[in-house]
Amino acid sequence: MAHKKNHKLTESEIEVLLQVDDFSDITLDDELEEEQEISFDRETYDYDFDVEDDYSTDEVIMPATQLNDCISFDSIKLLLPLTEAEYVGFEVERNRFFRSQSPHIPTTKNEDMLTLLGTAEKQVGTMVLSKREENYADKSMIYEYAKMKYPNAKPFFDFCQRLGIGHMYFKNGEFVCQINGKCTARKGYLGLINKKNIYKALNKLKGNLIKFDNEKFLEKAQVLVVHVTNDIKVSDTNAYVKAFSSYLPLRTDKFSVLKYGNSGYEVLPRGKQSPNTAKNSLCIYNKAGEIDYQDQYSYQKAIGAEGLNLAENVLRLELKLYNFKAIRTYLATDLKKDTITLKELLHCTQTPIIQKLKELEITQEALTKARGEYISMLEDKRPTLAVLQRMHGVIHLLKLNDYSLDKVRSYLTVETGKDVRSDELKKDREALQRYIACYKPRTVALMTELLACVSY
């Protein structure tokens, strides 16, 4: 396996590398150093091009089943402008939050009530308002009023540890919070957030720290970051993950492919990242492998043995959208304003994961064409000599260049002395597709079955 060292990362890529099971540790605030150096040691080229032992297309592939019947999300980061506090009926248990100059940084274990209020060297104030703050009544200055009534603060550590609820804080007159699908998990259900269970998620978010009207919160809460997630029940998760590894190299000159834990892949767009870039990544992984890899004990208890058994057969597709440009690109193409509300998100009619797979050239049309070419090859007994030479020539070049078409292009440029553009590799991609169709028919069948059940 090849690795790239000391790769200078963009903010989007740093966010991906910092992903942890608890979404509370994720922040997209501008305090993140864009030029931070991190070793890019998850990039992978361990793609599967081994010839399948049995070329038969008659093998029965067990149907894949989409577990959720409406668009669902694993993680959502929300912002509520506190100029809307009165409208949504927002209330806060002020003695459970402490004032902080850096509220966006998640609370640590030594920031509990006893430490900060009793034994800390420097006394820390709670969010309880002073007389001056209480008496401030100039509502014509709505932003100043919001900042005065809701000073910068975050909860004491004592109140932070709730399954599925990430970091929440007040900053510059705004309330920011994070929830993930674990807050809806139960025995036999892995947990995702959608329009059918959003009230359960919001009630879990509120707990005994805050209060608001659910319907009005849905109207006014703005989505900052979201992970669109689709759980697919399959007969063999590893086989499907392996099937993806045959198709991902088809576009590796436009995408970087990283290992995702020990159970899958994460695909990021390559190229310069700017504020106008739709920052996103696609994860494909075995849910049970992710649970084992991250030692999620409280989550395992919540879903029980039934949930753990289900996870063994769940392939998760997760499209992570890190900024509004990405959210509008994949979820709200007709949106005119620069925000999307939680209510708009939950009732989205776009098909973001299908769109992303299409960008990776993984479509039913491509698979149908590939299988058709394979059948014709069987009827002709074998591919033509020219097709066979190109197929194996491309595989040979890929093996020499870590299965990266971009490296193949660079190699050809050096060897020929001519600049080889990525679009000139079209014939090589077609040859690679023929190779997969000819020598890996079960892989094509698995991908066909998977795409047939994905509705968004």
Short mmCIF file of C-alpha atoms in Angstrom, two decimals:
data_model
loop_
_atom_site.label_atom_id
_atom_site.label_comp_id
_atom_site.label_asym_id
_atom_site.label_seq_id
_atom_site.Cartn_x
_atom_site.Cartn_y
_atom_site.Cartn_z
CA MET A 1 0.00 0.00 0.00
CA ALA A 2 1.37 3.39 -0.95
CA HIS A 3 1.22 6.50 1.25
CA LYS A 4 1.67 10.21 0.74
CA LYS A 5 3.57 11.91 3.56
CA ASN A 6 3.50 15.50 4.77
CA HIS A 7 0.68 16.44 2.44
CA LYS A 8 -0.45 20.07 2.99
CA LEU A 9 -4.15 19.80 3.73
CA THR A 10 -7.04 22.13 3.16
CA GLU A 11 -9.66 22.84 5.83
CA SER A 12 -12.03 20.34 4.20
CA GLU A 13 -9.45 17.54 4.26
CA ILE A 14 -8.46 18.32 7.85
CA GLU A 15 -12.12 18.01 8.84
CA VAL A 16 -12.22 14.55 7.29
CA LEU A 17 -9.04 13.37 9.03
CA LEU A 18 -10.33 14.63 12.38
CA GLN A 19 -13.55 12.62 12.15
CA VAL A 20 -14.29 10.70 15.35
CA ASP A 21 -17.25 8.68 16.53
CA ASP A 22 -18.47 11.48 18.79
CA PHE A 23 -19.57 14.29 16.47
CA SER A 24 -19.13 16.72 19.38
CA ASP A 25 -15.43 16.98 18.59
CA ILE A 26 -16.08 18.38 15.11
CA THR A 27 -15.96 22.11 14.49
CA LEU A 28 -15.90 24.14 11.30
CA ASP A 29 -15.27 27.49 12.99
CA ASP A 30 -12.73 29.79 11.41
CA GLU A 31 -10.28 29.14 14.25
CA LEU A 32 -9.20 25.97 12.41
CA GLU A 33 -5.76 26.45 10.90
CA GLU A 34 -6.10 26.01 7.13
CA GLU A 35 -2.38 25.41 6.68
CA GLN A 36 -2.10 22.84 9.49
CA GLU A 37 0.26 19.98 8.59
CA ILE A 38 -1.07 16.45 9.07
CA SER A 39 0.47 13.25 7.77
CA PHE A 40 -1.84 11.99 5.02
CA ASP A 41 -1.35 8.36 6.00
CA ARG A 42 -4.79 7.03 5.16
CA GLU A 43 -4.56 7.36 1.38
CA THR A 44 -4.91 3.95 -0.16
CA TYR A 45 -4.50 2.15 -3.44
CA ASP A 46 -5.45 -1.34 -2.22
CA TYR A 47 -7.98 -1.80 -5.00
CA ASP A 48 -9.31 -5.21 -5.97
CA PHE A 49 -8.48 -6.35 -9.51
CA ASP A 50 -7.98 -10.03 -8.86
CA VAL A 51 -9.73 -12.18 -11.45
CA GLU A 52 -12.78 -13.90 -9.99
CA ASP A 53 -12.56 -17.69 -9.88
CA ASP A 54 -16.05 -18.24 -11.25
CA TYR A 55 -17.01 -16.15 -14.29
CA SER A 56 -20.60 -17.38 -14.18
CA THR A 57 -23.33 -14.72 -14.23
CA ASP A 58 -25.84 -17.34 -13.11
CA GLU A 59 -24.83 -17.06 -9.44
CA VAL A 60 -27.76 -15.91 -7.29
CA ILE A 61 -27.03 -12.57 -5.63
CA MET A 62 -29.12 -12.01 -2.52
CA PRO A 63 -31.20 -8.81 -2.87
CA ALA A 64 -29.87 -5.69 -1.15
CA THR A 65 -32.44 -3.78 0.92
CA GLN A 66 -32.48 -0.10 1.84
CA LEU A 67 -33.38 0.09 5.55
CA ASN A 68 -34.73 3.65 5.63
CA ASP A 69 -37.60 4.65 3.34
CA CYS A 70 -36.94 8.42 3.38
CA ILE A 71 -33.83 10.59 3.18
CA SER A 72 -31.94 10.23 6.46
CA PHE A 73 -28.96 11.79 8.19
CA ASP A 74 -26.35 10.58 10.64
CA SER A 75 -24.96 13.93 11.81
CA ILE A 76 -26.34 17.46 11.66
CA LYS A 77 -24.73 20.67 12.91
CA LEU A 78 -27.26 23.46 13.50
CA LEU A 79 -27.23 27.19 14.17
CA LEU A 80 -30.11 29.12 15.69
CA PRO A 81 -29.81 32.94 15.45
CA LEU A 82 -30.86 34.09 18.92
CA THR A 83 -32.64 37.03 17.36
CA GLU A 84 -35.28 34.31 16.91
CA ALA A 85 -35.14 33.19 20.56
CA GLU A 86 -38.45 34.76 21.51
CA TYR A 87 -40.23 33.33 18.44
CA VAL A 88 -39.06 29.75 19.08
CA GLY A 89 -39.68 30.02 22.84
CA PHE A 90 -35.99 29.47 23.60
CA GLU A 91 -35.04 29.02 27.25
CA VAL A 92 -31.78 27.88 28.83
CA GLU A 93 -30.80 26.50 32.23
CA ARG A 94 -28.18 29.20 32.76
CA ASN A 95 -26.57 27.71 35.87
CA ARG A 96 -25.56 24.64 33.84
CA PHE A 97 -23.46 26.67 31.38
CA PHE A 98 -20.26 28.59 32.10
CA ARG A 99 -18.93 31.63 30.30
CA SER A 100 -16.01 31.06 27.98
CA GLN A 101 -13.90 33.02 25.48
CA SER A 102 -13.71 29.91 23.31
CA PRO A 103 -17.13 28.27 23.62
CA HIS A 104 -16.78 26.48 20.28
CA ILE A 105 -14.08 24.22 21.78
CA PRO A 106 -15.80 21.16 23.33
CA THR A 107 -15.85 20.98 27.11
CA THR A 108 -13.14 18.81 28.70
CA LYS A 109 -13.29 16.52 31.72
CA ASN A 110 -11.64 19.08 34.01
CA GLU A 111 -14.35 21.62 33.19
CA ASP A 112 -16.99 20.20 35.52
CA MET A 113 -18.96 22.27 38.00
CA LEU A 114 -16.89 21.29 41.03
CA THR A 115 -13.59 22.17 39.38
CA LEU A 116 -14.64 25.43 37.75
CA LEU A 117 -16.83 26.82 40.53
CA GLY A 118 -15.09 25.36 43.56
CA THR A 119 -11.40 24.73 43.08
CA ALA A 120 -10.37 26.55 39.89
CA GLU A 121 -7.54 29.06 40.31
CA LYS A 122 -9.53 31.66 38.41
CA GLN A 123 -13.22 31.87 39.26
CA VAL A 124 -15.49 31.13 36.33
CA GLY A 125 -18.92 32.73 35.94
CA THR A 126 -22.04 30.86 34.92
CA MET A 127 -24.41 32.05 32.22
CA VAL A 128 -26.67 33.65 34.84
CA LEU A 129 -27.19 37.29 33.79
CA SER A 130 -25.84 40.24 35.73
CA LYS A 131 -28.14 43.12 36.74
CA ARG A 132 -26.89 45.19 33.79
CA GLU A 133 -27.55 42.34 31.36
CA GLU A 134 -31.00 41.67 32.81
CA ASN A 135 -31.97 45.32 32.54
CA TYR A 136 -30.77 45.75 28.94
CA ALA A 137 -33.98 46.23 26.96
CA ASP A 138 -33.11 47.90 23.65
CA LYS A 139 -34.68 45.42 21.22
CA SER A 140 -34.13 47.79 18.29
CA MET A 141 -30.51 46.59 18.35
CA ILE A 142 -31.55 42.98 17.85
CA TYR A 143 -28.05 41.50 17.48
CA GLU A 144 -26.65 43.38 20.47
CA TYR A 145 -29.72 42.36 22.45
CA ALA A 146 -29.20 38.68 21.56
CA LYS A 147 -25.50 38.80 22.52
CA MET A 148 -26.32 40.52 25.81
CA LYS A 149 -29.06 38.07 26.78
CA TYR A 150 -27.07 35.00 25.67
CA PRO A 151 -23.39 35.58 26.52
CA ASN A 152 -20.69 33.28 25.11
CA ALA A 153 -20.91 30.03 27.06
CA LYS A 154 -20.83 26.23 26.95
CA PRO A 155 -22.18 23.52 29.28
CA PHE A 156 -20.21 22.11 32.21
CA PHE A 157 -18.80 18.67 31.46
CA ASP A 158 -21.27 17.17 33.97
CA PHE A 159 -24.09 17.80 31.47
CA CYS A 160 -22.31 16.89 28.21
CA GLN A 161 -22.30 13.11 28.09
CA ARG A 162 -25.49 12.09 26.28
CA LEU A 163 -25.57 9.49 23.50
CA GLY A 164 -26.13 11.15 20.12
CA ILE A 165 -25.84 14.71 21.42
CA GLY A 166 -22.68 16.56 20.48
CA HIS A 167 -21.23 19.87 21.59
CA MET A 168 -23.56 22.83 22.07
CA TYR A 169 -22.57 26.42 22.80
CA PHE A 170 -23.51 30.10 22.62
CA LYS A 171 -21.30 32.46 20.62
CA ASN A 172 -21.88 35.99 19.29
CA GLY A 173 -25.64 35.82 19.79
CA GLU A 174 -26.02 32.41 18.14
CA PHE A 175 -26.75 28.96 19.51
CA VAL A 176 -24.85 26.10 17.83
CA CYS A 177 -25.52 22.41 18.47
CA GLN A 178 -24.74 19.02 16.99
CA ILE A 179 -26.83 15.85 16.93
CA ASN A 180 -26.19 12.46 15.38
CA GLY A 181 -28.20 9.39 14.56
CA LYS A 182 -27.28 7.61 17.80
CA CYS A 183 -29.85 9.77 19.63
CA THR A 184 -32.61 7.78 17.89
CA ALA A 185 -30.94 4.37 18.32
CA ARG A 186 -32.81 1.63 20.17
CA LYS A 187 -32.86 -2.14 20.44
CA GLY A 188 -32.55 -3.51 16.92
CA TYR A 189 -32.30 -0.05 15.29
CA LEU A 190 -28.94 1.52 14.40
CA GLY A 191 -30.32 5.07 14.46
CA LEU A 192 -30.57 7.80 11.82
CA ILE A 193 -32.36 11.16 11.84
CA ASN A 194 -35.21 11.82 9.40
CA LYS A 195 -38.58 13.54 9.18
CA LYS A 196 -40.28 10.61 10.93
CA ASN A 197 -38.25 10.76 14.15
CA ILE A 198 -37.04 14.37 14.25
CA TYR A 199 -39.15 15.20 17.33
CA LYS A 200 -37.51 12.39 19.27
CA ALA A 201 -34.11 13.76 18.25
CA LEU A 202 -35.02 17.33 19.25
CA ASN A 203 -36.43 16.23 22.61
CA LYS A 204 -33.19 14.33 23.26
CA LEU A 205 -31.23 17.45 22.28
CA LYS A 206 -33.14 19.59 24.76
CA GLY A 207 -32.77 17.24 27.70
CA ASN A 208 -32.70 19.35 30.86
CA LEU A 209 -30.46 22.08 29.41
CA ILE A 210 -32.62 24.03 26.96
CA LYS A 211 -36.23 24.42 25.86
CA PHE A 212 -37.86 25.49 22.59
CA ASP A 213 -40.93 24.88 20.47
CA ASN A 214 -40.09 21.99 18.12
CA GLU A 215 -42.11 23.24 15.14
CA LYS A 216 -40.70 26.77 15.32
CA PHE A 217 -37.17 25.47 15.87
CA LEU A 218 -37.52 23.43 12.66
CA GLU A 219 -38.42 26.65 10.82
CA LYS A 220 -35.54 28.77 12.12
CA ALA A 221 -32.60 26.42 12.79
CA GLN A 222 -30.02 26.62 9.99
CA VAL A 223 -28.00 23.61 8.80
CA LEU A 224 -24.22 24.14 8.80
CA VAL A 225 -22.93 20.59 8.28
CA VAL A 226 -24.81 17.40 7.45
CA HIS A 227 -24.02 13.75 6.76
CA VAL A 228 -26.57 12.22 4.36
CA THR A 229 -26.65 8.52 5.23
CA ASN A 230 -28.12 5.41 3.66
CA ASP A 231 -27.99 2.02 5.39
CA ILE A 232 -28.21 -0.95 3.03
CA LYS A 233 -28.78 -4.49 4.32
CA VAL A 234 -26.70 -6.90 2.23
CA SER A 235 -25.70 -10.55 2.40
CA ASP A 236 -21.95 -9.87 2.69
CA THR A 237 -20.76 -6.35 3.59
CA ASN A 238 -17.11 -7.07 2.87
CA ALA A 239 -17.96 -8.31 -0.62
CA TYR A 240 -19.73 -5.02 -1.40
CA VAL A 241 -16.91 -2.91 0.04
CA LYS A 242 -14.51 -4.94 -2.11
CA ALA A 243 -16.75 -4.40 -5.14
CA PHE A 244 -16.44 -0.63 -4.69
CA SER A 245 -12.65 -1.00 -4.70
CA SER A 246 -12.88 -2.15 -8.33
CA TYR A 247 -14.70 1.02 -9.41
CA LEU A 248 -13.08 3.78 -7.35
CA PRO A 249 -9.86 3.88 -9.45
CA LEU A 250 -11.92 4.85 -12.50
CA ARG A 251 -11.82 8.47 -11.31
CA THR A 252 -8.76 8.65 -9.07
CA ASP A 253 -7.34 11.53 -11.08
CA LYS A 254 -10.21 13.65 -9.72
CA PHE A 255 -10.59 12.10 -6.25
CA SER A 256 -8.37 10.99 -3.39
CA VAL A 257 -9.37 7.68 -1.81
CA LEU A 258 -8.62 7.20 1.89
CA LYS A 259 -9.02 4.21 4.17
CA TYR A 260 -12.01 4.70 6.48
CA GLY A 261 -11.14 3.03 9.76
CA ASN A 262 -10.70 -0.68 9.13
CA SER A 263 -13.91 -1.22 7.23
CA GLY A 264 -14.14 0.87 4.09
CA TYR A 265 -13.15 3.88 1.98
CA GLU A 266 -13.58 7.64 2.00
CA VAL A 267 -13.52 9.56 -1.29
CA LEU A 268 -12.60 13.27 -1.40
CA PRO A 269 -12.55 15.63 -4.39
CA ARG A 270 -9.03 16.67 -5.35
CA GLY A 271 -7.86 20.13 -6.34
CA LYS A 272 -7.72 23.53 -4.71
CA GLN A 273 -10.29 24.11 -1.96
CA SER A 274 -11.73 27.64 -1.73
CA PRO A 275 -14.72 29.18 0.09
CA ASN A 276 -16.74 28.56 -3.08
CA THR A 277 -15.82 24.87 -3.23
CA ALA A 278 -18.55 22.37 -2.35
CA LYS A 279 -16.57 20.62 0.38
CA ASN A 280 -17.70 17.02 0.70
CA SER A 281 -16.64 13.41 1.00
CA LEU A 282 -18.29 10.03 0.43
CA CYS A 283 -17.77 7.15 2.86
CA ILE A 284 -18.48 3.50 2.05
CA TYR A 285 -18.03 1.13 4.98
CA ASN A 286 -19.11 -1.87 6.98
CA LYS A 287 -21.17 -0.56 9.93
CA ALA A 288 -20.18 -3.42 12.24
CA GLY A 289 -16.50 -2.82 11.45
CA GLU A 290 -16.88 0.86 12.35
CA ILE A 291 -18.54 -0.01 15.67
CA ASP A 292 -15.72 -2.43 16.57
CA TYR A 293 -13.01 -0.03 15.39
CA GLN A 294 -14.22 2.83 17.58
CA ASP A 295 -15.23 0.86 20.72
CA GLN A 296 -18.69 2.43 20.97
CA TYR A 297 -19.76 0.77 24.24
CA SER A 298 -22.72 3.03 25.13
CA TYR A 299 -23.99 2.76 21.55
CA GLN A 300 -23.67 -1.04 21.61
CA LYS A 301 -25.75 -1.11 24.79
CA ALA A 302 -28.42 1.09 23.19
CA ILE A 303 -28.89 -1.06 20.07
CA GLY A 304 -28.51 -4.35 21.94
CA ALA A 305 -27.64 -7.76 20.50
CA GLU A 306 -30.29 -7.35 17.81
CA GLY A 307 -28.69 -4.14 16.60
CA LEU A 308 -25.20 -5.63 16.61
CA ASN A 309 -26.45 -8.58 14.55
CA LEU A 310 -28.10 -6.16 12.11
CA ALA A 311 -24.89 -4.10 11.83
CA GLU A 312 -23.02 -7.21 10.63
CA ASN A 313 -25.05 -7.03 7.40
CA VAL A 314 -25.25 -3.26 6.95
CA LEU A 315 -23.27 -1.40 4.32
CA ARG A 316 -23.36 2.33 5.04
CA LEU A 317 -23.12 5.00 2.33
CA GLU A 318 -22.50 8.41 3.89
CA LEU A 319 -22.16 11.69 1.99
CA LYS A 320 -20.62 14.33 4.27
CA LEU A 321 -21.42 17.93 3.31
CA TYR A 322 -19.17 20.42 5.09
CA ASN A 323 -20.41 23.83 3.95
CA PHE A 324 -23.45 25.56 2.48
CA LYS A 325 -22.09 25.33 -1.07
CA ALA A 326 -22.02 21.53 -0.76
CA ILE A 327 -25.46 21.43 0.88
CA ARG A 328 -26.97 23.51 -1.92
CA THR A 329 -25.18 21.45 -4.60
CA TYR A 330 -26.48 18.09 -3.37
CA LEU A 331 -29.63 18.89 -1.40
CA ALA A 332 -31.18 22.19 -2.46
CA THR A 333 -30.21 23.15 -6.00
CA ASP A 334 -33.16 25.56 -6.33
CA LEU A 335 -32.52 27.33 -3.03
CA LYS A 336 -32.28 31.09 -3.50
CA LYS A 337 -31.15 32.16 -0.03
CA ASP A 338 -27.81 31.39 1.62
CA THR A 339 -29.20 29.12 4.32
CA ILE A 340 -31.17 25.90 4.48
CA THR A 341 -33.40 25.28 7.46
CA LEU A 342 -33.75 22.00 9.30
CA LYS A 343 -37.32 21.69 8.02
CA GLU A 344 -36.18 22.15 4.40
CA LEU A 345 -33.45 19.58 4.92
CA LEU A 346 -35.81 16.93 6.27
CA HIS A 347 -38.20 17.35 3.34
CA CYS A 348 -35.51 17.38 0.65
CA THR A 349 -36.50 15.60 -2.57
CA GLN A 350 -33.01 15.47 -4.14
CA THR A 351 -31.03 12.22 -4.53
CA PRO A 352 -27.60 13.28 -3.20
CA ILE A 353 -25.94 9.87 -2.79
CA ILE A 354 -27.05 8.75 -6.26
CA GLN A 355 -25.69 12.04 -7.64
CA LYS A 356 -22.36 11.49 -5.92
CA LEU A 357 -22.06 7.93 -7.20
CA LYS A 358 -22.79 9.25 -10.70
CA GLU A 359 -19.83 11.63 -10.35
CA LEU A 360 -17.75 8.53 -9.63
CA GLU A 361 -19.17 6.92 -12.80
CA ILE A 362 -21.02 4.29 -10.76
CA THR A 363 -24.44 4.17 -12.39
CA GLN A 364 -26.99 1.58 -13.48
CA GLU A 365 -26.41 2.61 -17.10
CA ALA A 366 -22.66 1.99 -16.86
CA LEU A 367 -23.18 -1.33 -15.11
CA THR A 368 -25.79 -2.46 -17.63
CA LYS A 369 -23.43 -1.58 -20.46
CA ALA A 370 -20.58 -3.40 -18.74
CA ARG A 371 -22.62 -6.56 -18.24
CA GLY A 372 -23.85 -6.39 -21.84
CA GLU A 373 -20.28 -6.24 -23.09
CA TYR A 374 -19.39 -9.19 -20.91
CA ILE A 375 -22.24 -11.31 -22.34
CA SER A 376 -21.16 -10.41 -25.87
CA MET A 377 -17.61 -11.44 -25.02
CA LEU A 378 -18.90 -14.84 -23.86
CA GLU A 379 -20.81 -15.27 -27.12
CA ASP A 380 -17.68 -14.37 -29.07
CA LYS A 381 -15.71 -16.79 -26.87
CA ARG A 382 -13.12 -14.11 -26.06
CA PRO A 383 -12.48 -10.38 -26.59
CA THR A 384 -10.60 -9.23 -29.67
CA LEU A 385 -6.81 -9.12 -29.46
CA ALA A 386 -6.78 -5.30 -29.49
CA VAL A 387 -9.32 -5.08 -26.66
CA LEU A 388 -7.50 -7.76 -24.65
CA GLN A 389 -4.15 -5.99 -25.04
CA ARG A 390 -5.57 -2.65 -23.92
CA MET A 391 -7.40 -4.23 -20.97
CA HIS A 392 -4.31 -5.93 -19.62
CA GLY A 393 -2.07 -3.03 -20.56
CA VAL A 394 -4.12 -0.69 -18.40
CA ILE A 395 -4.08 -3.13 -15.46
CA HIS A 396 -0.30 -3.44 -15.81
CA LEU A 397 0.17 0.34 -15.85
CA LEU A 398 -2.11 0.71 -12.83
CA LYS A 399 -0.15 -1.87 -10.85
CA LEU A 400 3.09 -0.04 -11.66
CA ASN A 401 1.56 3.26 -10.51
CA ASP A 402 -0.28 2.35 -7.29
CA TYR A 403 -3.62 1.97 -9.14
CA SER A 404 -3.79 5.72 -9.71
CA LEU A 405 -4.86 6.91 -13.16
CA ASP A 406 -3.33 10.27 -12.33
CA LYS A 407 0.05 8.60 -11.82
CA VAL A 408 -0.46 6.66 -15.04
CA ARG A 409 -0.99 9.97 -16.83
CA SER A 410 2.22 11.39 -15.34
CA TYR A 411 4.11 8.23 -16.30
CA LEU A 412 2.89 8.45 -19.91
CA THR A 413 3.80 12.14 -20.04
CA VAL A 414 7.38 11.38 -18.96
CA GLU A 415 7.75 8.41 -21.29
CA THR A 416 6.28 10.08 -24.38
CA GLY A 417 7.54 13.59 -23.76
CA LYS A 418 4.01 14.88 -24.46
CA ASP A 419 1.50 16.33 -22.04
CA VAL A 420 -1.25 13.74 -21.50
CA ARG A 421 -4.53 15.28 -20.33
CA SER A 422 -6.90 13.38 -18.06
CA ASP A 423 -9.61 13.32 -20.75
CA GLU A 424 -7.19 11.42 -22.99
CA LEU A 425 -7.43 8.49 -20.58
CA LYS A 426 -11.03 7.89 -21.61
CA LYS A 427 -10.13 4.79 -23.64
CA ASP A 428 -8.12 3.46 -20.70
CA ARG A 429 -11.10 3.90 -18.40
CA GLU A 430 -13.29 2.08 -20.91
CA ALA A 431 -10.73 -0.72 -21.09
CA LEU A 432 -10.67 -0.94 -17.30
CA GLN A 433 -14.47 -1.17 -17.28
CA ARG A 434 -14.31 -3.99 -19.85
CA TYR A 435 -11.74 -5.79 -17.72
CA ILE A 436 -14.04 -5.62 -14.69
CA ALA A 437 -17.03 -6.77 -16.75
CA CYS A 438 -15.09 -9.65 -18.29
CA TYR A 439 -13.12 -10.93 -15.31
CA LYS A 440 -15.22 -9.74 -12.36
CA PRO A 441 -18.86 -10.42 -13.28
CA ARG A 442 -19.87 -11.04 -9.65
CA THR A 443 -18.56 -7.59 -8.73
CA VAL A 444 -20.72 -6.05 -11.46
CA ALA A 445 -23.72 -8.05 -10.24
CA LEU A 446 -23.21 -6.88 -6.64
CA MET A 447 -22.97 -3.23 -7.67
CA THR A 448 -26.05 -3.58 -9.89
CA GLU A 449 -28.05 -5.05 -7.01
CA LEU A 450 -26.89 -2.31 -4.65
CA LEU A 451 -27.77 0.58 -6.94
CA ALA A 452 -31.16 -0.93 -7.69
CA CYS A 453 -32.27 -0.50 -4.07
CA VAL A 454 -30.84 3.00 -3.41
CA SER A 455 -33.61 5.62 -3.62
CA TYR A 456 -31.61 8.74 -2.72
#
